Structures are given as C-alpha cells and as structure tokens.
Amino acid sequence: RPVNGAPKMMFNAPMTTLDIINVAKVLTGMCLVACAAFKGMGLRQAVYMGMHMSYITWWMLEQWLYPPFGERFGTVPGVDTDSAVIDWISIMSTIGVGYAWAGYLCFSNDKPVAALTVAISIACFGLGSAINLMSDLQMQATKLALATVAQKQGARAARILVTDGIFRLSRNPAYFGDWLRYFSFCLISGRPASFLLLAYVVVFNLGYILPIAKSGMAERYGSAFESWVKATPSQFVPWPTMQFAGTVAAVACVWLFTYRAACMLKGRARAVDAAAKAK
C-alpha cells in the first residue's frame, strides 16, 4: 500500500530504502535516454550507454531473480511524515539526477574517443561488475545454505561471518566493484569534471552507508570478526595472494610478448611488401 505523504505508487509500507533507490535508478536511466535523444550518439556515447544501462538493468533484474536481495535494506526514517515530499525531492535530485552527471558530460563531448580508453573503460566496468556480483552471490548463497540446513534440522539458523572466497582478500569487495564501475563511466566520458561523480559515490559509501552496514559487527561476531580483520587487513581493494599475483603477471608478460612479436612480424611484412612494390 502507498506510504502516507509519499507519491501514490505501489511501495512497501513502511517504505524501504530499496524502493527509493529503484525509482532513482529509473530516473537516472530517463536522464540518459533524454541525452541520447537530444545529443545523438557516437562511439563514446554508445559505449557509455551500454555500460550504464546494463548496470541499471541488472540492478532491477537481480531483485526479480533473487527476492531476498531486498532484505539488506531497512526502512527509511521519515518517509511517512509531512517531510516525505522534501525527502523524495532531495534523494531524486542527488541520486537520480546526480548519478547521470557523467553521462551528461559524455553526451556533451564531441571529441573522438581513443580505442585504448574504450578498452580500459569496458575492462574496468566488467571487472567491477564481476567483483560486485561475486561478493553478492557468495554472501547470499552462504546464508541461504545455512538457513536450509538449519530448517532441515529444525533449528534456528546461526549468524555467520563470511570470510572465505573473495572476502579473504577484502572485507568490503562490493564497494570496490561499484567504484570500478563508476570509474569506467567517468573515464569514457572524457571530461575531468565527471570524476566528481566517483568522488561523491566514494564519500557517500564511506561516510554514510558503510558505518550503518558495519555497525555492531564486532559485538555480533566477537573473536571471529577480530580474527578476520587481522587476516584480511584490506578494507576495500581485493589484494591477491603473492602466488596469484605472480600468475597474473606471468600471463600479462606472455600477452605483451605476443603483442610485440606480432607488431614486429607486421612491420617486416610491410617492409617486404614495400620492397616488392619498389621493384
């Protein structure tokens, strides 16, 4: 049923944070579509739209595929009061419209985009999405498995702190994945001012969301949490083990050698072709 004082749409009562975020995501998409209609699209804009709109689509799709996704979001204080309209306007303007800032600058940039910029942007977006999805799936799958076992045993599911998998490399990998995605949006836009969006997202996560999400963890998990903090000092960046880092470096060297060898062969082929034409 609609919440008192809020726009008359089908929301939960009391309204959850997820309800407002969903509307904000839709509004961001509307701003981007409007920019595409007014400005038109080149390669830069097409790459941006593909990344940002797929991110918004997956945000909605994940909730449909996995309904417990919304359980992590609490109710929003004050949305059932007389100040609800003001709250909505402020959230829609800062998140809904604000998150389209990099997109607006991208559509205002008529300069050609370098192939390397496109490659790095897509790579950062893909890696960030993979990190974010991996952390969500591991967290939810672990909780679901424990709840299923407890239900079969007729017991109550115990609280568990997920510390393996990607969480052995970082305590908050999902945030880092989000930052990589927004970095890709800012990079492909080609405007330095677009990085204000990334700065806003980082500050918002660090200053508001993270303290709420992590409050009371030491009390809830006790020694397990303390051991995890000592074993995994990285708060956000999933630092790999030395063995894994060495493997990645070796593969990168092989790729670089292959590229250099291919360039040399290409140069020789051109030289031979030029010599043949000269004769």
PDB file of C-alpha atoms in Angstrom:
ATOM      1  CA  ARG A   1       0.000   0.000   0.000  1.00  0.00           C
ATOM      2  CA  PRO A   2       1.216   3.551  -0.618  1.00  0.00           C
ATOM      3  CA  VAL A   3       3.041   5.314   2.159  1.00  0.00           C
ATOM      4  CA  ASN A   4       1.334   8.358   3.661  1.00  0.00           C
ATOM      5  CA  GLY A   5       2.772  11.573   2.322  1.00  0.00           C
ATOM      6  CA  ALA A   6       4.742   9.852  -0.463  1.00  0.00           C
ATOM      7  CA  PRO A   7       3.841   9.706  -4.152  1.00  0.00           C
ATOM      8  CA  LYS A   8       0.975   7.264  -4.750  1.00  0.00           C
ATOM      9  CA  MET A   9       2.857   4.337  -6.186  1.00  0.00           C
ATOM     10  CA  MET A  10       2.939   0.698  -5.135  1.00  0.00           C
ATOM     11  CA  PHE A  11       5.599   0.651  -2.433  1.00  0.00           C
ATOM     12  CA  ASN A  12       6.170  -1.207   0.766  1.00  0.00           C
ATOM     13  CA  ALA A  13       4.780   0.203   3.966  1.00  0.00           C
ATOM     14  CA  PRO A  14       6.838   1.259   5.718  1.00  0.00           C
ATOM     15  CA  MET A  15       8.843   2.209   2.674  1.00  0.00           C
ATOM     16  CA  THR A  16      12.294   0.710   2.340  1.00  0.00           C
ATOM     17  CA  THR A  17      15.487   2.283   1.105  1.00  0.00           C
ATOM     18  CA  LEU A  18      15.379  -0.077  -1.856  1.00  0.00           C
ATOM     19  CA  ASP A  19      12.061   1.423  -3.028  1.00  0.00           C
ATOM     20  CA  ILE A  20      13.574   4.888  -3.296  1.00  0.00           C
ATOM     21  CA  ILE A  21      16.791   3.604  -4.870  1.00  0.00           C
ATOM     22  CA  ASN A  22      14.785   1.800  -7.556  1.00  0.00           C
ATOM     23  CA  VAL A  23      12.949   4.973  -8.513  1.00  0.00           C
ATOM     24  CA  ALA A  24      16.248   6.867  -8.530  1.00  0.00           C
ATOM     25  CA  LYS A  25      17.782   4.271 -10.882  1.00  0.00           C
ATOM     26  CA  VAL A  26      14.828   4.621 -13.258  1.00  0.00           C
ATOM     27  CA  LEU A  27      15.196   8.407 -13.165  1.00  0.00           C
ATOM     28  CA  THR A  28      18.904   8.108 -13.998  1.00  0.00           C
ATOM     29  CA  GLY A  29      18.006   5.967 -16.998  1.00  0.00           C
ATOM     30  CA  MET A  30      15.438   8.519 -18.116  1.00  0.00           C
ATOM     31  CA  CYS A  31      18.081  11.283 -17.992  1.00  0.00           C
ATOM     32  CA  LEU A  32      20.482   9.199 -20.085  1.00  0.00           C
ATOM     33  CA  VAL A  33      17.826   8.327 -22.662  1.00  0.00           C
ATOM     34  CA  ALA A  34      16.890  12.002 -22.916  1.00  0.00           C
ATOM     35  CA  CYS A  35      20.552  12.919 -23.503  1.00  0.00           C
ATOM     36  CA  ALA A  36      20.752  10.304 -26.258  1.00  0.00           C
ATOM     37  CA  ALA A  37      17.632  11.707 -27.919  1.00  0.00           C
ATOM     38  CA  PHE A  38      18.796  15.329 -27.793  1.00  0.00           C
ATOM     39  CA  LYS A  39      22.530  14.899 -28.398  1.00  0.00           C
ATOM     40  CA  GLY A  40      22.728  11.772 -30.546  1.00  0.00           C
ATOM     41  CA  MET A  41      25.280   9.008 -30.100  1.00  0.00           C
ATOM     42  CA  GLY A  42      28.769   8.343 -31.368  1.00  0.00           C
ATOM     43  CA  LEU A  43      31.136   5.588 -30.258  1.00  0.00           C
ATOM     44  CA  ARG A  44      31.871   7.257 -26.911  1.00  0.00           C
ATOM     45  CA  GLN A  45      28.207   7.703 -26.076  1.00  0.00           C
ATOM     46  CA  ALA A  46      27.233   4.220 -27.274  1.00  0.00           C
ATOM     47  CA  VAL A  47      29.842   2.594 -25.027  1.00  0.00           C
ATOM     48  CA  TYR A  48      28.684   4.702 -22.084  1.00  0.00           C
ATOM     49  CA  MET A  49      25.023   3.853 -22.632  1.00  0.00           C
ATOM     50  CA  GLY A  50      25.814   0.172 -22.976  1.00  0.00           C
ATOM     51  CA  MET A  51      27.657   0.103 -19.653  1.00  0.00           C
ATOM     52  CA  HIS A  52      25.402   2.319 -17.550  1.00  0.00           C
ATOM     53  CA  MET A  53      22.072   0.998 -18.835  1.00  0.00           C
ATOM     54  CA  SER A  54      23.193  -2.621 -18.412  1.00  0.00           C
ATOM     55  CA  TYR A  55      24.158  -1.764 -14.825  1.00  0.00           C
ATOM     56  CA  ILE A  56      20.699  -0.337 -14.133  1.00  0.00           C
ATOM     57  CA  THR A  57      19.033  -3.313 -15.851  1.00  0.00           C
ATOM     58  CA  TRP A  58      21.000  -5.793 -13.767  1.00  0.00           C
ATOM     59  CA  TRP A  59      20.123  -3.887 -10.587  1.00  0.00           C
ATOM     60  CA  MET A  60      16.433  -4.444 -11.324  1.00  0.00           C
ATOM     61  CA  LEU A  61      16.882  -7.973 -12.664  1.00  0.00           C
ATOM     62  CA  GLU A  62      18.733  -9.152  -9.576  1.00  0.00           C
ATOM     63  CA  GLN A  63      15.773  -8.249  -7.385  1.00  0.00           C
ATOM     64  CA  TRP A  64      13.424 -10.281  -9.594  1.00  0.00           C
ATOM     65  CA  LEU A  65      15.737 -13.287  -9.800  1.00  0.00           C
ATOM     66  CA  TYR A  66      16.595 -13.242  -6.107  1.00  0.00           C
ATOM     67  CA  PRO A  67      13.912 -11.589  -3.913  1.00  0.00           C
ATOM     68  CA  PRO A  68      15.969 -11.845  -0.661  1.00  0.00           C
ATOM     69  CA  PHE A  69      18.218  -9.187  -2.234  1.00  0.00           C
ATOM     70  CA  GLY A  70      15.937  -6.549  -0.713  1.00  0.00           C
ATOM     71  CA  GLU A  71      16.278  -7.857   2.824  1.00  0.00           C
ATOM     72  CA  ARG A  72      19.535  -5.986   3.292  1.00  0.00           C
ATOM     73  CA  PHE A  73      17.733  -2.638   3.021  1.00  0.00           C
ATOM     74  CA  GLY A  74      15.986  -1.137   6.006  1.00  0.00           C
ATOM     75  CA  THR A  75      13.057   1.251   6.240  1.00  0.00           C
ATOM     76  CA  VAL A  76      13.534   4.925   5.551  1.00  0.00           C
ATOM     77  CA  PRO A  77      13.036   7.194   8.568  1.00  0.00           C
ATOM     78  CA  GLY A  78      10.599   9.995   7.988  1.00  0.00           C
ATOM     79  CA  VAL A  79       9.005   8.888   4.720  1.00  0.00           C
ATOM     80  CA  ASP A  80       5.609   8.575   6.385  1.00  0.00           C
ATOM     81  CA  THR A  81       5.733  12.118   7.760  1.00  0.00           C
ATOM     82  CA  ASP A  82       4.906  15.527   6.326  1.00  0.00           C
ATOM     83  CA  SER A  83       8.531  15.958   5.197  1.00  0.00           C
ATOM     84  CA  ALA A  84       8.290  12.939   2.859  1.00  0.00           C
ATOM     85  CA  VAL A  85       7.988  15.064  -0.299  1.00  0.00           C
ATOM     86  CA  ILE A  86      11.108  17.042   0.620  1.00  0.00           C
ATOM     87  CA  ASP A  87      12.965  13.781   1.298  1.00  0.00           C
ATOM     88  CA  TRP A  88      11.912  12.450  -2.102  1.00  0.00           C
ATOM     89  CA  ILE A  89      12.969  15.588  -3.946  1.00  0.00           C
ATOM     90  CA  SER A  90      16.393  15.635  -2.288  1.00  0.00           C
ATOM     91  CA  ILE A  91      17.042  11.923  -2.978  1.00  0.00           C
ATOM     92  CA  MET A  92      15.840  12.079  -6.572  1.00  0.00           C
ATOM     93  CA  SER A  93      17.965  15.139  -7.291  1.00  0.00           C
ATOM     94  CA  THR A  94      21.177  13.881  -5.678  1.00  0.00           C
ATOM     95  CA  ILE A  95      20.973  10.214  -6.678  1.00  0.00           C
ATOM     96  CA  GLY A  96      18.513  10.002  -9.560  1.00  0.00           C
ATOM     97  CA  VAL A  97      19.697  13.065 -11.493  1.00  0.00           C
ATOM     98  CA  GLY A  98      23.147  13.345  -9.915  1.00  0.00           C
ATOM     99  CA  TYR A  99      24.195   9.852 -10.982  1.00  0.00           C
ATOM    100  CA  ALA A 100      23.592  10.876 -14.609  1.00  0.00           C
ATOM    101  CA  TRP A 101      26.239  13.603 -14.313  1.00  0.00           C
ATOM    102  CA  ALA A 102      28.976  11.624 -16.073  1.00  0.00           C
ATOM    103  CA  GLY A 103      26.502  10.631 -18.777  1.00  0.00           C
ATOM    104  CA  TYR A 104      25.533  14.246 -19.427  1.00  0.00           C
ATOM    105  CA  LEU A 105      29.187  15.225 -19.783  1.00  0.00           C
ATOM    106  CA  CYS A 106      29.773  12.232 -22.043  1.00  0.00           C
ATOM    107  CA  PHE A 107      26.987  13.277 -24.399  1.00  0.00           C
ATOM    108  CA  SER A 108      28.375  16.831 -24.362  1.00  0.00           C
ATOM    109  CA  ASN A 109      31.779  15.589 -25.538  1.00  0.00           C
ATOM    110  CA  ASP A 110      32.065  15.534 -29.337  1.00  0.00           C
ATOM    111  CA  LYS A 111      35.756  14.644 -29.418  1.00  0.00           C
ATOM    112  CA  PRO A 112      36.677  11.213 -30.819  1.00  0.00           C
ATOM    113  CA  VAL A 113      37.466   8.597 -28.197  1.00  0.00           C
ATOM    114  CA  ALA A 114      40.709   6.619 -28.247  1.00  0.00           C
ATOM    115  CA  ALA A 115      40.484   2.871 -28.646  1.00  0.00           C
ATOM    116  CA  LEU A 116      42.595   2.394 -25.513  1.00  0.00           C
ATOM    117  CA  THR A 117      40.141   4.485 -23.481  1.00  0.00           C
ATOM    118  CA  VAL A 118      37.271   2.295 -24.675  1.00  0.00           C
ATOM    119  CA  ALA A 119      39.201  -0.860 -23.824  1.00  0.00           C
ATOM    120  CA  ILE A 120      40.146   0.314 -20.317  1.00  0.00           C
ATOM    121  CA  SER A 121      36.599   1.547 -19.606  1.00  0.00           C
ATOM    122  CA  ILE A 122      34.997  -1.737 -20.637  1.00  0.00           C
ATOM    123  CA  ALA A 123      37.625  -3.719 -18.702  1.00  0.00           C
ATOM    124  CA  CYS A 124      37.052  -1.710 -15.509  1.00  0.00           C
ATOM    125  CA  PHE A 125      33.280  -1.998 -15.878  1.00  0.00           C
ATOM    126  CA  GLY A 126      33.445  -5.748 -16.441  1.00  0.00           C
ATOM    127  CA  LEU A 127      35.870  -6.349 -13.581  1.00  0.00           C
ATOM    128  CA  GLY A 128      33.888  -4.154 -11.211  1.00  0.00           C
ATOM    129  CA  SER A 129      30.637  -5.910 -12.118  1.00  0.00           C
ATOM    130  CA  ALA A 130      32.279  -9.319 -11.623  1.00  0.00           C
ATOM    131  CA  ILE A 131      33.639  -8.361  -8.191  1.00  0.00           C
ATOM    132  CA  ASN A 132      30.286  -6.933  -7.108  1.00  0.00           C
ATOM    133  CA  LEU A 133      28.326  -9.926  -8.365  1.00  0.00           C
ATOM    134  CA  MET A 134      30.788 -12.420  -6.876  1.00  0.00           C
ATOM    135  CA  SER A 135      30.569 -10.868  -3.422  1.00  0.00           C
ATOM    136  CA  ASP A 136      26.755 -10.701  -3.520  1.00  0.00           C
ATOM    137  CA  LEU A 137      26.381 -14.287  -4.719  1.00  0.00           C
ATOM    138  CA  GLN A 138      28.824 -15.665  -2.183  1.00  0.00           C
ATOM    139  CA  MET A 139      27.263 -13.789   0.699  1.00  0.00           C
ATOM    140  CA  GLN A 140      23.671 -14.700  -0.168  1.00  0.00           C
ATOM    141  CA  ALA A 141      24.457 -18.289  -1.162  1.00  0.00           C
ATOM    142  CA  THR A 142      26.222 -18.938   2.143  1.00  0.00           C
ATOM    143  CA  LYS A 143      23.346 -17.530   4.162  1.00  0.00           C
ATOM    144  CA  LEU A 144      20.790 -19.467   2.130  1.00  0.00           C
ATOM    145  CA  ALA A 145      22.700 -22.739   2.515  1.00  0.00           C
ATOM    146  CA  LEU A 146      22.950 -22.326   6.284  1.00  0.00           C
ATOM    147  CA  ALA A 147      19.276 -21.416   6.579  1.00  0.00           C
ATOM    148  CA  THR A 148      18.317 -24.512   4.543  1.00  0.00           C
ATOM    149  CA  VAL A 149      20.444 -26.815   6.721  1.00  0.00           C
ATOM    150  CA  ALA A 150      19.048 -25.287   9.901  1.00  0.00           C
ATOM    151  CA  GLN A 151      15.478 -25.683   8.625  1.00  0.00           C
ATOM    152  CA  LYS A 152      16.041 -29.375   7.888  1.00  0.00           C
ATOM    153  CA  GLN A 153      17.447 -29.875  11.347  1.00  0.00           C
ATOM    154  CA  GLY A 154      14.593 -27.977  12.938  1.00  0.00           C
ATOM    155  CA  ALA A 155      16.967 -25.441  14.406  1.00  0.00           C
ATOM    156  CA  ARG A 156      17.389 -21.708  14.106  1.00  0.00           C
ATOM    157  CA  ALA A 157      19.983 -20.510  11.584  1.00  0.00           C
ATOM    158  CA  ALA A 158      23.026 -19.150  13.373  1.00  0.00           C
ATOM    159  CA  ARG A 159      24.714 -15.913  12.409  1.00  0.00           C
ATOM    160  CA  ILE A 160      27.784 -16.470  10.287  1.00  0.00           C
ATOM    161  CA  LEU A 161      30.560 -14.194   9.175  1.00  0.00           C
ATOM    162  CA  VAL A 162      31.585 -14.928   5.584  1.00  0.00           C
ATOM    163  CA  THR A 163      35.371 -14.741   5.471  1.00  0.00           C
ATOM    164  CA  ASP A 164      36.391 -17.068   2.642  1.00  0.00           C
ATOM    165  CA  GLY A 165      36.363 -16.688  -1.138  1.00  0.00           C
ATOM    166  CA  ILE A 166      36.663 -13.072  -2.213  1.00  0.00           C
ATOM    167  CA  PHE A 167      36.131 -11.991   1.395  1.00  0.00           C
ATOM    168  CA  ARG A 168      39.536 -13.379   2.341  1.00  0.00           C
ATOM    169  CA  LEU A 169      41.047 -10.708   0.082  1.00  0.00           C
ATOM    170  CA  SER A 170      38.851  -7.768   1.092  1.00  0.00           C
ATOM    171  CA  ARG A 171      36.271  -7.123   3.794  1.00  0.00           C
ATOM    172  CA  ASN A 172      34.097  -4.936   1.529  1.00  0.00           C
ATOM    173  CA  PRO A 173      34.746  -6.004  -2.074  1.00  0.00           C
ATOM    174  CA  ALA A 174      31.306  -4.948  -3.332  1.00  0.00           C
ATOM    175  CA  TYR A 175      32.087  -1.280  -2.706  1.00  0.00           C
ATOM    176  CA  PHE A 176      35.322  -1.532  -4.673  1.00  0.00           C
ATOM    177  CA  GLY A 177      33.411  -3.191  -7.527  1.00  0.00           C
ATOM    178  CA  ASP A 178      30.959  -0.288  -7.577  1.00  0.00           C
ATOM    179  CA  TRP A 179      33.792   2.229  -7.619  1.00  0.00           C
ATOM    180  CA  LEU A 180      35.375   0.491 -10.604  1.00  0.00           C
ATOM    181  CA  ARG A 181      32.087   0.731 -12.497  1.00  0.00           C
ATOM    182  CA  TYR A 182      31.674   4.418 -11.791  1.00  0.00           C
ATOM    183  CA  PHE A 183      35.332   4.965 -12.683  1.00  0.00           C
ATOM    184  CA  SER A 184      34.597   3.430 -16.092  1.00  0.00           C
ATOM    185  CA  PHE A 185      31.658   5.831 -16.572  1.00  0.00           C
ATOM    186  CA  CYS A 186      33.855   8.822 -15.733  1.00  0.00           C
ATOM    187  CA  LEU A 187      36.750   7.643 -17.886  1.00  0.00           C
ATOM    188  CA  ILE A 188      34.731   7.040 -21.052  1.00  0.00           C
ATOM    189  CA  SER A 189      33.034  10.442 -20.687  1.00  0.00           C
ATOM    190  CA  GLY A 190      36.369  12.113 -21.409  1.00  0.00           C
ATOM    191  CA  ARG A 191      35.636  15.011 -19.059  1.00  0.00           C
ATOM    192  CA  PRO A 192      37.701  15.514 -15.865  1.00  0.00           C
ATOM    193  CA  ALA A 193      34.668  17.063 -14.144  1.00  0.00           C
ATOM    194  CA  SER A 194      32.843  13.736 -14.412  1.00  0.00           C
ATOM    195  CA  PHE A 195      35.119  12.300 -11.697  1.00  0.00           C
ATOM    196  CA  LEU A 196      33.127  14.402  -9.240  1.00  0.00           C
ATOM    197  CA  LEU A 197      30.542  11.625  -9.524  1.00  0.00           C
ATOM    198  CA  LEU A 198      33.085   8.995  -8.487  1.00  0.00           C
ATOM    199  CA  ALA A 199      34.232  11.186  -5.589  1.00  0.00           C
ATOM    200  CA  TYR A 200      30.619  11.634  -4.470  1.00  0.00           C
ATOM    201  CA  VAL A 201      29.932   7.881  -4.572  1.00  0.00           C
ATOM    202  CA  VAL A 202      33.095   7.079  -2.592  1.00  0.00           C
ATOM    203  CA  VAL A 203      32.400   9.738   0.044  1.00  0.00           C
ATOM    204  CA  PHE A 204      28.748   8.643   0.306  1.00  0.00           C
ATOM    205  CA  ASN A 205      29.748   4.999   0.767  1.00  0.00           C
ATOM    206  CA  LEU A 206      32.461   5.779   3.315  1.00  0.00           C
ATOM    207  CA  GLY A 207      30.605   8.433   5.247  1.00  0.00           C
ATOM    208  CA  TYR A 208      27.052   7.105   5.360  1.00  0.00           C
ATOM    209  CA  ILE A 209      26.403   3.592   4.043  1.00  0.00           C
ATOM    210  CA  LEU A 210      29.461   1.754   5.362  1.00  0.00           C
ATOM    211  CA  PRO A 211      29.130   2.879   9.012  1.00  0.00           C
ATOM    212  CA  ILE A 212      25.468   1.804   9.031  1.00  0.00           C
ATOM    213  CA  ALA A 213      26.168  -1.550   7.371  1.00  0.00           C
ATOM    214  CA  LYS A 214      29.115  -2.408   9.614  1.00  0.00           C
ATOM    215  CA  SER A 215      27.885  -1.053  12.926  1.00  0.00           C
ATOM    216  CA  GLY A 216      27.826  -3.663  15.659  1.00  0.00           C
ATOM    217  CA  MET A 217      29.736  -6.350  13.742  1.00  0.00           C
ATOM    218  CA  ALA A 218      32.398  -6.643  16.434  1.00  0.00           C
ATOM    219  CA  GLU A 219      29.698  -7.199  19.056  1.00  0.00           C
ATOM    220  CA  ARG A 220      27.732  -9.675  16.922  1.00  0.00           C
ATOM    221  CA  TYR A 221      30.644 -11.857  15.823  1.00  0.00           C
ATOM    222  CA  GLY A 222      33.175 -11.306  18.599  1.00  0.00           C
ATOM    223  CA  SER A 223      36.523 -13.043  18.161  1.00  0.00           C
ATOM    224  CA  ALA A 224      35.626 -14.251  14.651  1.00  0.00           C
ATOM    225  CA  PHE A 225      35.402 -10.645  13.471  1.00  0.00           C
ATOM    226  CA  GLU A 226      38.682  -9.694  15.149  1.00  0.00           C
ATOM    227  CA  SER A 227      40.460 -12.655  13.541  1.00  0.00           C
ATOM    228  CA  TRP A 228      39.036 -11.722  10.142  1.00  0.00           C
ATOM    229  CA  VAL A 229      40.236  -8.126  10.460  1.00  0.00           C
ATOM    230  CA  LYS A 230      43.752  -9.343  11.284  1.00  0.00           C
ATOM    231  CA  ALA A 231      43.813 -11.918   8.483  1.00  0.00           C
ATOM    232  CA  THR A 232      42.225  -9.551   5.928  1.00  0.00           C
ATOM    233  CA  PRO A 233      43.523  -6.029   6.581  1.00  0.00           C
ATOM    234  CA  SER A 234      42.295  -4.646   3.243  1.00  0.00           C
ATOM    235  CA  GLN A 235      39.050  -2.774   3.744  1.00  0.00           C
ATOM    236  CA  PHE A 236      38.087  -2.469   0.071  1.00  0.00           C
ATOM    237  CA  VAL A 237      40.664  -3.471  -2.550  1.00  0.00           C
ATOM    238  CA  PRO A 238      40.819  -7.275  -3.007  1.00  0.00           C
ATOM    239  CA  TRP A 239      44.587  -7.663  -2.832  1.00  0.00           C
ATOM    240  CA  PRO A 240      45.546 -11.050  -4.328  1.00  0.00           C
ATOM    241  CA  THR A 241      47.971 -13.514  -2.791  1.00  0.00           C
ATOM    242  CA  MET A 242      51.570 -13.420  -3.994  1.00  0.00           C
ATOM    243  CA  GLN A 243      51.086 -16.675  -5.897  1.00  0.00           C
ATOM    244  CA  PHE A 244      48.021 -15.391  -7.744  1.00  0.00           C
ATOM    245  CA  ALA A 245      49.680 -12.025  -8.419  1.00  0.00           C
ATOM    246  CA  GLY A 246      52.684 -13.839  -9.879  1.00  0.00           C
ATOM    247  CA  THR A 247      50.438 -15.887 -12.151  1.00  0.00           C
ATOM    248  CA  VAL A 248      48.646 -12.766 -13.412  1.00  0.00           C
ATOM    249  CA  ALA A 249      51.984 -11.030 -14.009  1.00  0.00           C
ATOM    250  CA  ALA A 250      53.291 -14.031 -15.955  1.00  0.00           C
ATOM    251  CA  VAL A 251      50.180 -14.151 -18.148  1.00  0.00           C
ATOM    252  CA  ALA A 252      50.444 -10.389 -18.764  1.00  0.00           C
ATOM    253  CA  CYS A 253      54.076 -10.811 -19.823  1.00  0.00           C
ATOM    254  CA  VAL A 254      53.091 -13.553 -22.267  1.00  0.00           C
ATOM    255  CA  TRP A 255      50.410 -11.319 -23.770  1.00  0.00           C
ATOM    256  CA  LEU A 256      52.832  -8.396 -24.026  1.00  0.00           C
ATOM    257  CA  PHE A 257      55.463 -10.582 -25.711  1.00  0.00           C
ATOM    258  CA  THR A 258      52.839 -11.861 -28.157  1.00  0.00           C
ATOM    259  CA  TYR A 259      51.796  -8.295 -28.987  1.00  0.00           C
ATOM    260  CA  ARG A 260      55.379  -7.168 -29.564  1.00  0.00           C
ATOM    261  CA  ALA A 261      56.151 -10.207 -31.702  1.00  0.00           C
ATOM    262  CA  ALA A 262      53.022  -9.636 -33.786  1.00  0.00           C
ATOM    263  CA  CYS A 263      53.987  -5.975 -34.296  1.00  0.00           C
ATOM    264  CA  MET A 264      57.459  -6.999 -35.442  1.00  0.00           C
ATOM    265  CA  LEU A 265      56.034  -9.526 -37.911  1.00  0.00           C
ATOM    266  CA  LYS A 266      53.612  -6.913 -39.192  1.00  0.00           C
ATOM    267  CA  GLY A 267      56.470  -4.439 -39.676  1.00  0.00           C
ATOM    268  CA  ARG A 268      58.554  -6.955 -41.576  1.00  0.00           C
ATOM    269  CA  ALA A 269      55.614  -7.911 -43.778  1.00  0.00           C
ATOM    270  CA  ARG A 270      55.072  -4.252 -44.656  1.00  0.00           C
ATOM    271  CA  ALA A 271      58.778  -3.807 -45.421  1.00  0.00           C
ATOM    272  CA  VAL A 272      58.766  -6.815 -47.729  1.00  0.00           C
ATOM    273  CA  ASP A 273      55.618  -5.584 -49.442  1.00  0.00           C
ATOM    274  CA  ALA A 274      57.095  -2.104 -49.908  1.00  0.00           C
ATOM    275  CA  ALA A 275      60.296  -3.563 -51.346  1.00  0.00           C
ATOM    276  CA  ALA A 276      58.329  -5.699 -53.761  1.00  0.00           C
ATOM    277  CA  LYS A 277      56.313  -2.682 -54.951  1.00  0.00           C
ATOM    278  CA  ALA A 278      59.517  -0.638 -55.401  1.00  0.00           C
ATOM    279  CA  LYS A 279      60.898  -3.240 -57.804  1.00  0.00           C
TER     280      LYS A 279
END
